[in-house]
Short mmCIF file of C-alpha atoms in Angstrom, two decimals:
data_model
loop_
_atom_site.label_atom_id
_atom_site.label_comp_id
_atom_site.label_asym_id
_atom_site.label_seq_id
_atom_site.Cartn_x
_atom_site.Cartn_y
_atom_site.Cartn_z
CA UNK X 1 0.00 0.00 0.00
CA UNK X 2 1.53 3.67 -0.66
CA UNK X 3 0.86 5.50 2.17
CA UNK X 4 2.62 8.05 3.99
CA UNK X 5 2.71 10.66 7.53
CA UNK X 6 2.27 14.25 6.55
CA UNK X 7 5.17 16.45 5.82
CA UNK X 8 7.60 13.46 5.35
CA UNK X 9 8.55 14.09 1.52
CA UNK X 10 8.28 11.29 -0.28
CA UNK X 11 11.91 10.21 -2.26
CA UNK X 12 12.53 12.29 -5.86
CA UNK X 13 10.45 10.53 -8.75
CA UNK X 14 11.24 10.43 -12.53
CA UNK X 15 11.55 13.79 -14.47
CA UNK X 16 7.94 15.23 -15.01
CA UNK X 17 5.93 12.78 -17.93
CA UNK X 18 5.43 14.86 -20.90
CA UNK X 19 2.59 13.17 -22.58
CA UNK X 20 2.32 12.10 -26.59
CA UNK X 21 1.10 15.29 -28.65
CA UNK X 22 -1.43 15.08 -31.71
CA UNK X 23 -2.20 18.03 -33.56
CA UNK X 24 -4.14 19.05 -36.08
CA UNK X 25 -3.50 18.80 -39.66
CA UNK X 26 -5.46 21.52 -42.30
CA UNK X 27 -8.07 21.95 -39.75
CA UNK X 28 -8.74 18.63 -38.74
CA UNK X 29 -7.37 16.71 -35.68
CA UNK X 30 -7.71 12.92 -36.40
CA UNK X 31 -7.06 11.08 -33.51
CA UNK X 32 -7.46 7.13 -31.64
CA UNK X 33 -8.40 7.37 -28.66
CA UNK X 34 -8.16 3.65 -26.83
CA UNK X 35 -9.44 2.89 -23.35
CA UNK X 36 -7.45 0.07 -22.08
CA UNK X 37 -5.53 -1.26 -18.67
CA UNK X 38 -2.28 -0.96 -18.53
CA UNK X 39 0.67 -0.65 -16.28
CA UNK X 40 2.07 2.35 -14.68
CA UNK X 41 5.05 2.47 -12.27
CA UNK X 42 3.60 4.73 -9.19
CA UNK X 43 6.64 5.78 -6.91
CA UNK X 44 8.81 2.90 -8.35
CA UNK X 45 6.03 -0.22 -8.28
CA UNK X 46 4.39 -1.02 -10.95
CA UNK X 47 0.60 -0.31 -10.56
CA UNK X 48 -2.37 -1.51 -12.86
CA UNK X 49 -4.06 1.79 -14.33
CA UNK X 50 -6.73 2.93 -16.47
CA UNK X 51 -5.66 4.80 -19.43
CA UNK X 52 -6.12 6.36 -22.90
CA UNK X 53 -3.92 5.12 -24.85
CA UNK X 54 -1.66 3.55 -22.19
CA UNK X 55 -0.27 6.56 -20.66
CA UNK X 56 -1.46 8.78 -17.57
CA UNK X 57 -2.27 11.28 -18.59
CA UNK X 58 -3.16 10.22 -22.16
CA UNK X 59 -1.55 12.06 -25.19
CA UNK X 60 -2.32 16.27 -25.48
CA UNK X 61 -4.74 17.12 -27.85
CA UNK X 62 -3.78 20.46 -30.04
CA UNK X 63 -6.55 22.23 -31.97
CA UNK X 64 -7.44 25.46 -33.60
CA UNK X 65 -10.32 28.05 -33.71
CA UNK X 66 -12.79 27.09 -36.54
CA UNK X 67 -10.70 22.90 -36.59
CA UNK X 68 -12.68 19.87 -36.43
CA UNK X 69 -12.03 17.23 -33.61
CA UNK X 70 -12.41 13.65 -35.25
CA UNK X 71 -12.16 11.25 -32.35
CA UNK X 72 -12.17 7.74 -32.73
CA UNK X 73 -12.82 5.90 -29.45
CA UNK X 74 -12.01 2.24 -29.08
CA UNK X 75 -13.51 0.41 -25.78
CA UNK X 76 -11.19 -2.47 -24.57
CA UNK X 77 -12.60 -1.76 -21.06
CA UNK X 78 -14.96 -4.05 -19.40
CA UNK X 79 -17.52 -1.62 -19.10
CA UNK X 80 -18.99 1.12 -20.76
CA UNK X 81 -17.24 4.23 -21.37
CA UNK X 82 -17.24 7.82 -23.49
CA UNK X 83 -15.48 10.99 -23.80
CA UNK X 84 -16.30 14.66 -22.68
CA UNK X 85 -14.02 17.36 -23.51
CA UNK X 86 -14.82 19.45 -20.58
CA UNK X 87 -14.35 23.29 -21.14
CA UNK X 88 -15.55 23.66 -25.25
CA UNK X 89 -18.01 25.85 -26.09
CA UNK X 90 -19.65 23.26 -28.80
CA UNK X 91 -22.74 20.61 -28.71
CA UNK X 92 -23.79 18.18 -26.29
CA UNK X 93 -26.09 16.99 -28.68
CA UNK X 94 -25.42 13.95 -31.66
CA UNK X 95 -22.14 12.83 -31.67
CA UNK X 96 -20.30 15.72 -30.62
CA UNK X 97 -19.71 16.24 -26.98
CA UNK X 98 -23.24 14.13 -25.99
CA UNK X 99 -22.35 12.16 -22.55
CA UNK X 100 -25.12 10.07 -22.93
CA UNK X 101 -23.22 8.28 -25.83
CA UNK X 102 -21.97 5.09 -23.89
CA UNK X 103 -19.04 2.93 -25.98
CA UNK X 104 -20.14 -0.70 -24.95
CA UNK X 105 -16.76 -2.98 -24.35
CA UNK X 106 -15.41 -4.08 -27.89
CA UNK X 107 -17.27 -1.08 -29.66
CA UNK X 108 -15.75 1.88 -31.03
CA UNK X 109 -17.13 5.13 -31.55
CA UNK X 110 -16.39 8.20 -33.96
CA UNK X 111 -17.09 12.02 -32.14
CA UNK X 112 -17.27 14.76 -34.68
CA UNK X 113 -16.84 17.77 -32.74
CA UNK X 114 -16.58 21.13 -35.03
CA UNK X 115 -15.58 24.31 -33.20
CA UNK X 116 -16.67 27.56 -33.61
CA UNK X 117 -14.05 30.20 -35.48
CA UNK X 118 -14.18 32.32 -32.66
CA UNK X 119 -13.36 29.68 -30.06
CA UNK X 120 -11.51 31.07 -27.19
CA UNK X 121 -7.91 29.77 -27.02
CA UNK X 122 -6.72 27.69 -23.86
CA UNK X 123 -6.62 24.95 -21.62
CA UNK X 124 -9.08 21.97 -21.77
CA UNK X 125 -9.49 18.42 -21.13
CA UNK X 126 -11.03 14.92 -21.80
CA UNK X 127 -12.66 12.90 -19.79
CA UNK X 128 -15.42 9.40 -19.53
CA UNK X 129 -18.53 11.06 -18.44
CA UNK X 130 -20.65 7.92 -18.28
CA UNK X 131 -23.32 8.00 -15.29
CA UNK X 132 -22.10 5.44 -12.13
CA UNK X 133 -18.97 5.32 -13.82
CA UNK X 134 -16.92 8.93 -13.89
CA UNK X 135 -15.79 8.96 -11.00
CA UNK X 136 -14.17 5.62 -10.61
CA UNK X 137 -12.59 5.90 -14.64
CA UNK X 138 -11.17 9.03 -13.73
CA UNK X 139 -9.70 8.18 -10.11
CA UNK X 140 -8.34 5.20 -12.02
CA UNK X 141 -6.24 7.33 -14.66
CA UNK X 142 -8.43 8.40 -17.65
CA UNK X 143 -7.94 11.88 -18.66
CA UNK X 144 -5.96 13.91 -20.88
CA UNK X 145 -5.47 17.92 -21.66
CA UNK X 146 -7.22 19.61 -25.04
CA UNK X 147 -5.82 22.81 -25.88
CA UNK X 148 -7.39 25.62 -28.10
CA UNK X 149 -4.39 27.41 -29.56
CA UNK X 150 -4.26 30.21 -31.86
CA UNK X 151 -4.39 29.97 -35.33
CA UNK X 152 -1.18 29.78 -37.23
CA UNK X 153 0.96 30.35 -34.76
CA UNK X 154 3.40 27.79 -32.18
CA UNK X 155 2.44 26.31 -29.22
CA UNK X 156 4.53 28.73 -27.33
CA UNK X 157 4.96 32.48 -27.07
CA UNK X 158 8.31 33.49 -28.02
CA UNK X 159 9.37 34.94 -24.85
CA UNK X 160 8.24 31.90 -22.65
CA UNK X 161 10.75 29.30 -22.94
CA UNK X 162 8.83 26.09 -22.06
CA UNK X 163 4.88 25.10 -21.62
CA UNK X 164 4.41 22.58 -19.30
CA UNK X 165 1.32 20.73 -18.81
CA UNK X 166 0.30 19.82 -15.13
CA UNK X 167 -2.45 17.11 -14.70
CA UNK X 168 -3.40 16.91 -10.67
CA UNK X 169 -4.98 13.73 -9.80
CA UNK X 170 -5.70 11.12 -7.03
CA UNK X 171 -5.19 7.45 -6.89
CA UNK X 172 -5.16 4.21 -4.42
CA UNK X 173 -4.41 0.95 -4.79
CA UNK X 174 -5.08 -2.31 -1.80
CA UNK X 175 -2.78 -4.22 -0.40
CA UNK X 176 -3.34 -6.90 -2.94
CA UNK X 177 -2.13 -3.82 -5.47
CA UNK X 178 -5.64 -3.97 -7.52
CA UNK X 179 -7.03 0.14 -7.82
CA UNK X 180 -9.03 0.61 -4.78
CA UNK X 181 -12.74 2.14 -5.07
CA UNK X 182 -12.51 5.60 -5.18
CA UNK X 183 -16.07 6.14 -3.59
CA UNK X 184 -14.52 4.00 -0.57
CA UNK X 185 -11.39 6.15 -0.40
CA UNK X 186 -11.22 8.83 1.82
CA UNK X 187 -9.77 12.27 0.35
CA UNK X 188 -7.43 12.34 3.16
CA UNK X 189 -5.68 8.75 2.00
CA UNK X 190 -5.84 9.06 -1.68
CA UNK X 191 -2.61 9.22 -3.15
CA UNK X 192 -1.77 12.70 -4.90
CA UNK X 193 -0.03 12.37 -8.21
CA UNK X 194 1.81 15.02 -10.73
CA UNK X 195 1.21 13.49 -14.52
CA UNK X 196 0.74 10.16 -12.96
CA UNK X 197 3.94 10.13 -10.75
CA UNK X 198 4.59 10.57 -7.00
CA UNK X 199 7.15 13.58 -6.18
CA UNK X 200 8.44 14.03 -10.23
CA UNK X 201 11.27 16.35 -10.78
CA UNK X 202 10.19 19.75 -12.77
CA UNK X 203 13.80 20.99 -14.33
CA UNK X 204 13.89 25.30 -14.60
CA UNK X 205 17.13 27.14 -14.80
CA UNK X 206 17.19 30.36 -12.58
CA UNK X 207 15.68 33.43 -14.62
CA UNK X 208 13.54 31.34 -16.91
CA UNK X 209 10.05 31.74 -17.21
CA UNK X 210 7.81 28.82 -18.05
CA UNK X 211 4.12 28.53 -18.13
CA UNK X 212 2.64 25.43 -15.94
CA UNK X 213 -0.56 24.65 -17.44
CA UNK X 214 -2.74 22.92 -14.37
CA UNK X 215 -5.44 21.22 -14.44
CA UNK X 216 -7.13 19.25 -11.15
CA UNK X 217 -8.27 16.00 -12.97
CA UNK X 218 -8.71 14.05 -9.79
CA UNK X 219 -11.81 12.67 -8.58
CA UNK X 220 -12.81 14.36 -5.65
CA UNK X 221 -9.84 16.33 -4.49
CA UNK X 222 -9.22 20.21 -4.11
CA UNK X 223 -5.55 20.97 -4.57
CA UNK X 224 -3.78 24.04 -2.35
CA UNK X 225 -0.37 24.53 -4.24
CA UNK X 226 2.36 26.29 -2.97
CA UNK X 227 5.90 26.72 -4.39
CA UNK X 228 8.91 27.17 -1.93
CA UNK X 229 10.67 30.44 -2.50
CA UNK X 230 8.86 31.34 -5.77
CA UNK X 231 5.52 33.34 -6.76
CA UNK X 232 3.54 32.81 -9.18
CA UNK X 233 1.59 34.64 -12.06
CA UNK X 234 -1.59 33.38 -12.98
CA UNK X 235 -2.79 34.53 -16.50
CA UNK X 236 -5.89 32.09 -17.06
CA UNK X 237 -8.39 30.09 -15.39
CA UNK X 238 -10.42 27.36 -17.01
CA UNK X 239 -8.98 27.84 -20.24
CA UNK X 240 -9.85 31.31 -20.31
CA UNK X 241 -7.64 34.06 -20.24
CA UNK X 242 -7.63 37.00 -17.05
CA UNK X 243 -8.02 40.79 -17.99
CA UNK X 244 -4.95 41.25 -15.86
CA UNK X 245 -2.21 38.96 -14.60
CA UNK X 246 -2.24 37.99 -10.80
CA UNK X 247 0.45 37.40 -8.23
CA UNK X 248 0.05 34.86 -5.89
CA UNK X 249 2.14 32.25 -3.36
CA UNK X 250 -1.19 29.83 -3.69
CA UNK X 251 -3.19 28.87 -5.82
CA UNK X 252 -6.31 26.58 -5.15
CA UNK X 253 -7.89 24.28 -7.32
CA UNK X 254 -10.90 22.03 -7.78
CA UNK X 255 -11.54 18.90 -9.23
CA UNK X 256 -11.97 20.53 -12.67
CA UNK X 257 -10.29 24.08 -12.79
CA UNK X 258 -7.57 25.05 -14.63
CA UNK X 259 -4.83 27.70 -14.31
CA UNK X 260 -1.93 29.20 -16.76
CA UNK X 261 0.35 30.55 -14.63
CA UNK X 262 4.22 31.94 -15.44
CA UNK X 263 7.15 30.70 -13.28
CA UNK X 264 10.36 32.03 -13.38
CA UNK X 265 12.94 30.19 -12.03
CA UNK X 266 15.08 31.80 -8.77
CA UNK X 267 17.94 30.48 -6.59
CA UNK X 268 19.09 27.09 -7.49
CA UNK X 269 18.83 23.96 -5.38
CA UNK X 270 15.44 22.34 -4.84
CA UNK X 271 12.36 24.08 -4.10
CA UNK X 272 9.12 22.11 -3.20
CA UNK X 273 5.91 22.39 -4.95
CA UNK X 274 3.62 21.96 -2.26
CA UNK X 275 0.07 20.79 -1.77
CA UNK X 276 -1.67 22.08 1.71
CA UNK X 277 -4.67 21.12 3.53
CA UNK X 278 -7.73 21.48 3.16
CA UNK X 279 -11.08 20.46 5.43
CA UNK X 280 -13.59 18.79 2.55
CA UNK X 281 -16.15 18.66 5.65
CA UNK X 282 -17.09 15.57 8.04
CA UNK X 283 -14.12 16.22 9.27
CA UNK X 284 -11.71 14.89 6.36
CA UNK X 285 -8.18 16.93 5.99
CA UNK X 286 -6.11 16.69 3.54
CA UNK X 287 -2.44 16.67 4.84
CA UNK X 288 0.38 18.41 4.01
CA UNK X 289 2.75 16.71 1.14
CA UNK X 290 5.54 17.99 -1.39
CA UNK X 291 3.50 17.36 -4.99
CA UNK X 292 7.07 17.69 -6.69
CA UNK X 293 9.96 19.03 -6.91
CA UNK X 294 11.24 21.95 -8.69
CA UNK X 295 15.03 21.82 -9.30
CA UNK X 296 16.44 24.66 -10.48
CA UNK X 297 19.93 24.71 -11.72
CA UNK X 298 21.71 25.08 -15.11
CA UNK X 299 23.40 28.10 -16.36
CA UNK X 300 21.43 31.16 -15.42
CA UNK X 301 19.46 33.13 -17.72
CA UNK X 302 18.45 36.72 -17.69
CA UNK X 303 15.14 37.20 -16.95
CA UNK X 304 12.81 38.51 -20.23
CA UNK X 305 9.74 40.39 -19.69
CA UNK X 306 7.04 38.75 -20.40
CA UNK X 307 4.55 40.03 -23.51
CA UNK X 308 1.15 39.99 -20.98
CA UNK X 309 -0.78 41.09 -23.85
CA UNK X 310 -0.35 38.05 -25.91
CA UNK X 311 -1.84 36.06 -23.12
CA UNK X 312 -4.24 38.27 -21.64
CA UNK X 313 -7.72 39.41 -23.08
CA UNK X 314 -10.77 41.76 -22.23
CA UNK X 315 -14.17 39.92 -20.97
CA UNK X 316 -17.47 41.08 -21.29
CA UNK X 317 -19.00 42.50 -18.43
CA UNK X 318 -22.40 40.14 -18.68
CA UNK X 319 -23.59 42.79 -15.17
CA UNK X 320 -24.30 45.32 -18.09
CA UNK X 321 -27.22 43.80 -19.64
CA UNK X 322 -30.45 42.43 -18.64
CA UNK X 323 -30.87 39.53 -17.09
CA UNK X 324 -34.01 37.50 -18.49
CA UNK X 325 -34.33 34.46 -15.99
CA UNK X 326 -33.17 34.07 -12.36
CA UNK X 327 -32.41 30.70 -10.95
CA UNK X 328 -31.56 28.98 -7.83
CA UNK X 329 -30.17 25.47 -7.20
CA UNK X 330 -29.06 23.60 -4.13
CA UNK X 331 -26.91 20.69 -3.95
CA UNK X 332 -29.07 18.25 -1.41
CA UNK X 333 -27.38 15.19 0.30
CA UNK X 334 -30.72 13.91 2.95
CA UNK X 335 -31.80 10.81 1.20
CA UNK X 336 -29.10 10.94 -1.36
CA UNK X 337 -26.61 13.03 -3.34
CA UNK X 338 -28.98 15.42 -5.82
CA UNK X 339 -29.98 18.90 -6.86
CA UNK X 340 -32.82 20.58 -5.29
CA UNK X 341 -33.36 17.05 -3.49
CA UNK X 342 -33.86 14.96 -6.84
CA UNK X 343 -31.02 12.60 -8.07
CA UNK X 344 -30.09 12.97 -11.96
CA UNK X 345 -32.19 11.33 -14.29
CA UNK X 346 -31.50 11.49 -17.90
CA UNK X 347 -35.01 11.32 -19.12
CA UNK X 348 -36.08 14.56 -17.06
CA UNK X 349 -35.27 18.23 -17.96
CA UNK X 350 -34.83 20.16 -14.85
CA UNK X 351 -34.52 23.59 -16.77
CA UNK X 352 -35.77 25.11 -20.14
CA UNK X 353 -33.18 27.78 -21.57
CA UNK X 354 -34.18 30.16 -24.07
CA UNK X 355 -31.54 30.08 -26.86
CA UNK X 356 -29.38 33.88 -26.01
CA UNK X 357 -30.92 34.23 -23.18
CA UNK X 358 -29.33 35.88 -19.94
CA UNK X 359 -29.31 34.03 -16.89
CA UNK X 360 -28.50 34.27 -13.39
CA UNK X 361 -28.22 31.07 -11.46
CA UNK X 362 -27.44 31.36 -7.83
CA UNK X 363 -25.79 27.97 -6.17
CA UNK X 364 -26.53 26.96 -2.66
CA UNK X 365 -24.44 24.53 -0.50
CA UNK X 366 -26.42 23.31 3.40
CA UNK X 367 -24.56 20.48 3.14
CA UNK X 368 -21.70 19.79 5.39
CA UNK X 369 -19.17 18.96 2.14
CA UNK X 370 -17.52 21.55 -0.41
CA UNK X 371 -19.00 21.28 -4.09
CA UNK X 372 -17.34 22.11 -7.20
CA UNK X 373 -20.04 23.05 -9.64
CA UNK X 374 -19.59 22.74 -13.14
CA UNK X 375 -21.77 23.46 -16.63
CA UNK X 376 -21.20 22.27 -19.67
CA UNK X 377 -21.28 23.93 -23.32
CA UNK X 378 -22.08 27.48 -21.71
CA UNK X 379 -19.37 29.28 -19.24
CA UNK X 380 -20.19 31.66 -16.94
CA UNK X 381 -18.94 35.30 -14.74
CA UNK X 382 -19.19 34.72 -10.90
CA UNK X 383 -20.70 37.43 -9.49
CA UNK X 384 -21.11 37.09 -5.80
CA UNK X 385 -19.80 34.89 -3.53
CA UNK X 386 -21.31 33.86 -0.24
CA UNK X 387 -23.78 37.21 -0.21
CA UNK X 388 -20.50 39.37 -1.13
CA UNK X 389 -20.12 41.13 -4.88
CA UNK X 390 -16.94 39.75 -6.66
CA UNK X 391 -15.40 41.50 -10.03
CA UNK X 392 -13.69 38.05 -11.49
CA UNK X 393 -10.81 38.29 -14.02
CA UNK X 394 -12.43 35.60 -16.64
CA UNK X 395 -15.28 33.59 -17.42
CA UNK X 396 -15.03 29.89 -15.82
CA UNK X 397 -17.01 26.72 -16.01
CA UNK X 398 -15.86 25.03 -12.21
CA UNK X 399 -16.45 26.91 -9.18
CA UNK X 400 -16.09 25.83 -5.66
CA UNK X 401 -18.82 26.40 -3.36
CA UNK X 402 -18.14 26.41 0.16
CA UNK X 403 -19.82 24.09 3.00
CA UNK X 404 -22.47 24.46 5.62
CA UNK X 405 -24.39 27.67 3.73
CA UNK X 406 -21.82 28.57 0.89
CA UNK X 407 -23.41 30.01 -2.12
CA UNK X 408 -22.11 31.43 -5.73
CA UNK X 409 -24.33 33.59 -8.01
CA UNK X 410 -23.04 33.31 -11.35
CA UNK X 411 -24.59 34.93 -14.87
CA UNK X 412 -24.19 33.49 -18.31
CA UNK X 413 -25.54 33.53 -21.48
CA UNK X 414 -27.16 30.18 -23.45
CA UNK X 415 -25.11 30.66 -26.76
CA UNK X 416 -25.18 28.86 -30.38
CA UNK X 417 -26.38 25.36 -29.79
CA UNK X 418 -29.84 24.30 -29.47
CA UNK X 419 -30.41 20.96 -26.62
CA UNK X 420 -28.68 19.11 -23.79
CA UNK X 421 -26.89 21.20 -21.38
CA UNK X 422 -25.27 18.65 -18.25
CA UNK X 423 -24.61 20.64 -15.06
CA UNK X 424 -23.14 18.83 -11.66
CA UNK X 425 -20.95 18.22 -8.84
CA UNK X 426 -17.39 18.04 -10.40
CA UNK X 427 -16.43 15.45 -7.08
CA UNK X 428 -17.05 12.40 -9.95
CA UNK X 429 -18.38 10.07 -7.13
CA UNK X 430 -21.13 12.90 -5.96
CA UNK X 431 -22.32 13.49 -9.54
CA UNK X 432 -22.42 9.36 -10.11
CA UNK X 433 -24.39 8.98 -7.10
CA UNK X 434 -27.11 11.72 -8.42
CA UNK X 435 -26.14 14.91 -7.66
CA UNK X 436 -26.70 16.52 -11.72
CA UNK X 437 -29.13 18.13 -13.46
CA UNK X 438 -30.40 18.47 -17.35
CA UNK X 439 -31.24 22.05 -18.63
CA UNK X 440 -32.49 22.51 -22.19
CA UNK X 441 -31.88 25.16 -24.57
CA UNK X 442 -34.75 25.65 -26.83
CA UNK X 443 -35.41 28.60 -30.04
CA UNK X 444 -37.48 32.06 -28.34
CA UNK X 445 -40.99 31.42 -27.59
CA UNK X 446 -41.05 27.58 -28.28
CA UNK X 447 -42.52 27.16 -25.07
CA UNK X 448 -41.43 24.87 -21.40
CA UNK X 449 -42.18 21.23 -22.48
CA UNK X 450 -39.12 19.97 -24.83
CA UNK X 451 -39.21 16.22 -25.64
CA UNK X 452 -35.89 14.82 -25.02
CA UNK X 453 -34.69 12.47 -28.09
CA UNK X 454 -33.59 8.77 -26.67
#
């Protein structure tokens, strides 16, 4: 069993796993996707692992505005599984981002997903999204990163030397080394992994800048990073870009949120990248661990300035216009994990959406757990937070809302595509045990009663 006693860091891992890239080709990104077992070494034992492709996390996916995504998936699992590519603005309907396509093992499936020529350019990622399954395929290794970038140009801005991407997950095995049941697993024993690996080694020479590309793929975990003698400069969040950098010594993530932020490296030697506690509720703390381990050493560079305006972009104030429908939903866990007290059912629509239409949706949390919620297709601008106005720097699609009376009032406007619109719990065992909803986006005027389509 890997276990260990808070703030004993665990021995140095393997350099940082830099996962297979596909890109695409004359605005098309053909890809095989294959979910599969395989074997991953986990702090120097071999473990047994879920995967895409064989890798954890599988390969980085590398679009552009206006591309199509054609994404062959091939099931060698023993159950049922699908894809989600959690963060685009595109359908949930047909066979483009539709969770309620389910791969049966053996089957293969091809997703057409087209995106829009105006898609915004960031961080994303891919994920199974089948019902009483999520939650366990994730905490057992299957995701991978999707990024939007812009058209024409590299992968990297010229005056950041390296992008990194940073997948932040959660794993367990037994004693008899099988992958333990994630909805049996306590947050406070899982097993917190960088790319897959325990404690990997993150190379930066003193003066360099690099953007670190996170993304909290885990199950059910919230992720409190801290890097020893370093700040940090966060430029994005959920794949969208700020209106103005930020400086911070943490950063806090959800199961589901992303952050860009710049590093630049400073005195060399070792410096710990740090996860802290946090209290989930029920009394479950996280401990204290070192994540990995930034060495920084190599002949020095001088620092360059950093061009903010290539990675920073206005917002639209959505507090300027009228809002046409107010909302309010509460996560529920008496007699069940739900929303507003009634557990997901994919043959019910819990709200009709007017296609363009304005809306404010205000999220309640009694319970005594945190809840990361999270929409698809449509992101939103938090407004208040727990009764108190908040200006945000971006749009999002996660948001944490805290325990015991935490709520988060968010507006956002139901854009482009007609249908299915999946809203939930981003803790994968919480939104597997019921706690989702269905809205539906119908033309102006068409009236409340939609008939879903099997």
């Amino acid at each position: 069993m890997l276990s260990r006693a808070a703030h004993a860091a665990p021995p140095l891992g393997a350099p940082l796993f830099e996962p297979d890239i596909i890109s695409s080709r004359k605005g098309v990104l053909e890809a095989e996707l294959v979910a599969q077992a395989a074997t991953r070494v986990v702090g120097g034992i071999p473990r047994p692992v879920l995967t895409f492709n064989g890798t954890v996390p599988g390969p980085t996916l590398f679009v552009e505005p206006g591309d199509l995504l054609r994404i062959r998936l091939v099931n060698q699992l023993p159950e049922g599984t699908n894809i989600h590519t959690h963060g685009l603005h595109v359908s949930g309907m047909g066979n483009a981002d539709n969770m309620m396509i389910h791969v049966m093992p053996g089957e293969s499936f091809d997703y057409e997903i087209p995106l829009r020529s105006n898609a915004t350019e960031g961080m994303n990622w891919y994920h199974p999204h089948v019902h009483h399954h999520t939650g366990q395929q994730i905490f057992s290794g299957m995701f991978g990163t999707l990024f939007t970038q812009p058209k024409g140009e590299g992968r990297i801005p010229k005056d950041i030397s390296r992008d990194r991407v940073i997948t932040l997950s959660t794993s367990f095995w037994t004693p008899d080394g099988d992958i333990a049941s994630g909805t049996r697993t306590s947050q406070a024993r899982q097993i917190r992994l960088v790319n897959g690996e325990i404690n990997p080694t993150i190379d930066i020479a003193p003066g360099e800048t690099q953007r670190w590309r996170f993304v909290n793929t885990s199950m059910n975990h919230v992720f409190r990073l801290t890097l020893d003698g370093h700040t940090m400069t966060r430029v994005a969040a959920d794949g969208m870009p700020y209106t103005a950098a930020l400086e911070l010594t943490e950063l806090r993530l959800a199961a589901g949120q992303r952050a860009d932020v710049l590093v630049t490296g400073g005195e060399a030697g070792m410096h710990a990248l740090r996860v802290l506690p946090f209290d989930f509720g029920f009394g479950v703390v996280s401990v204290e661990d070192t994540l990995a381990t930034v060495v920084c050493g190599g002949e020095g560079v001088t620092p360059t300035p950093v061009n903010l305006n290539k990675l920073l972009a206005p917002r639209t104030d959505l507090r300027k216009f009228k809002v046409d429908k107010r909302r309010t939903l509460t996560f529920t866990t008496a007699g069940g994990f739900a929303i507003d007290g009634k557990p997901f059912d994919p043959n019910r629509i819990d709200q009709v959406c007017e296609i363009g239409a304005l809306e404010q949706w205000t999220i309640k949390n009694p319970t005594g757990l945190t809840h990361p919620f999270h929409i698809h297709v449509n992101p939103f601008q938090v407004v208040s937070v727990n009764g108190t106005s908040v200006d945000t720097r971006s749009y999002e699609d996660t948001v944490l809302v805290d325990k015991l009376g935490g709520e988060v009032t968010f507006l956002t406007r139901f854009e482009h595509f007609l249908g299915r619109v999946i809203y939930h719990c981003h803790f994968g065992n919480h939104s597997d045990l019921g706690m989702m909803g269905q809205a539906w986006v119908v033309p102006r005027g068409c009236g409340t009663s939609p008939i879903v389509p099997v």
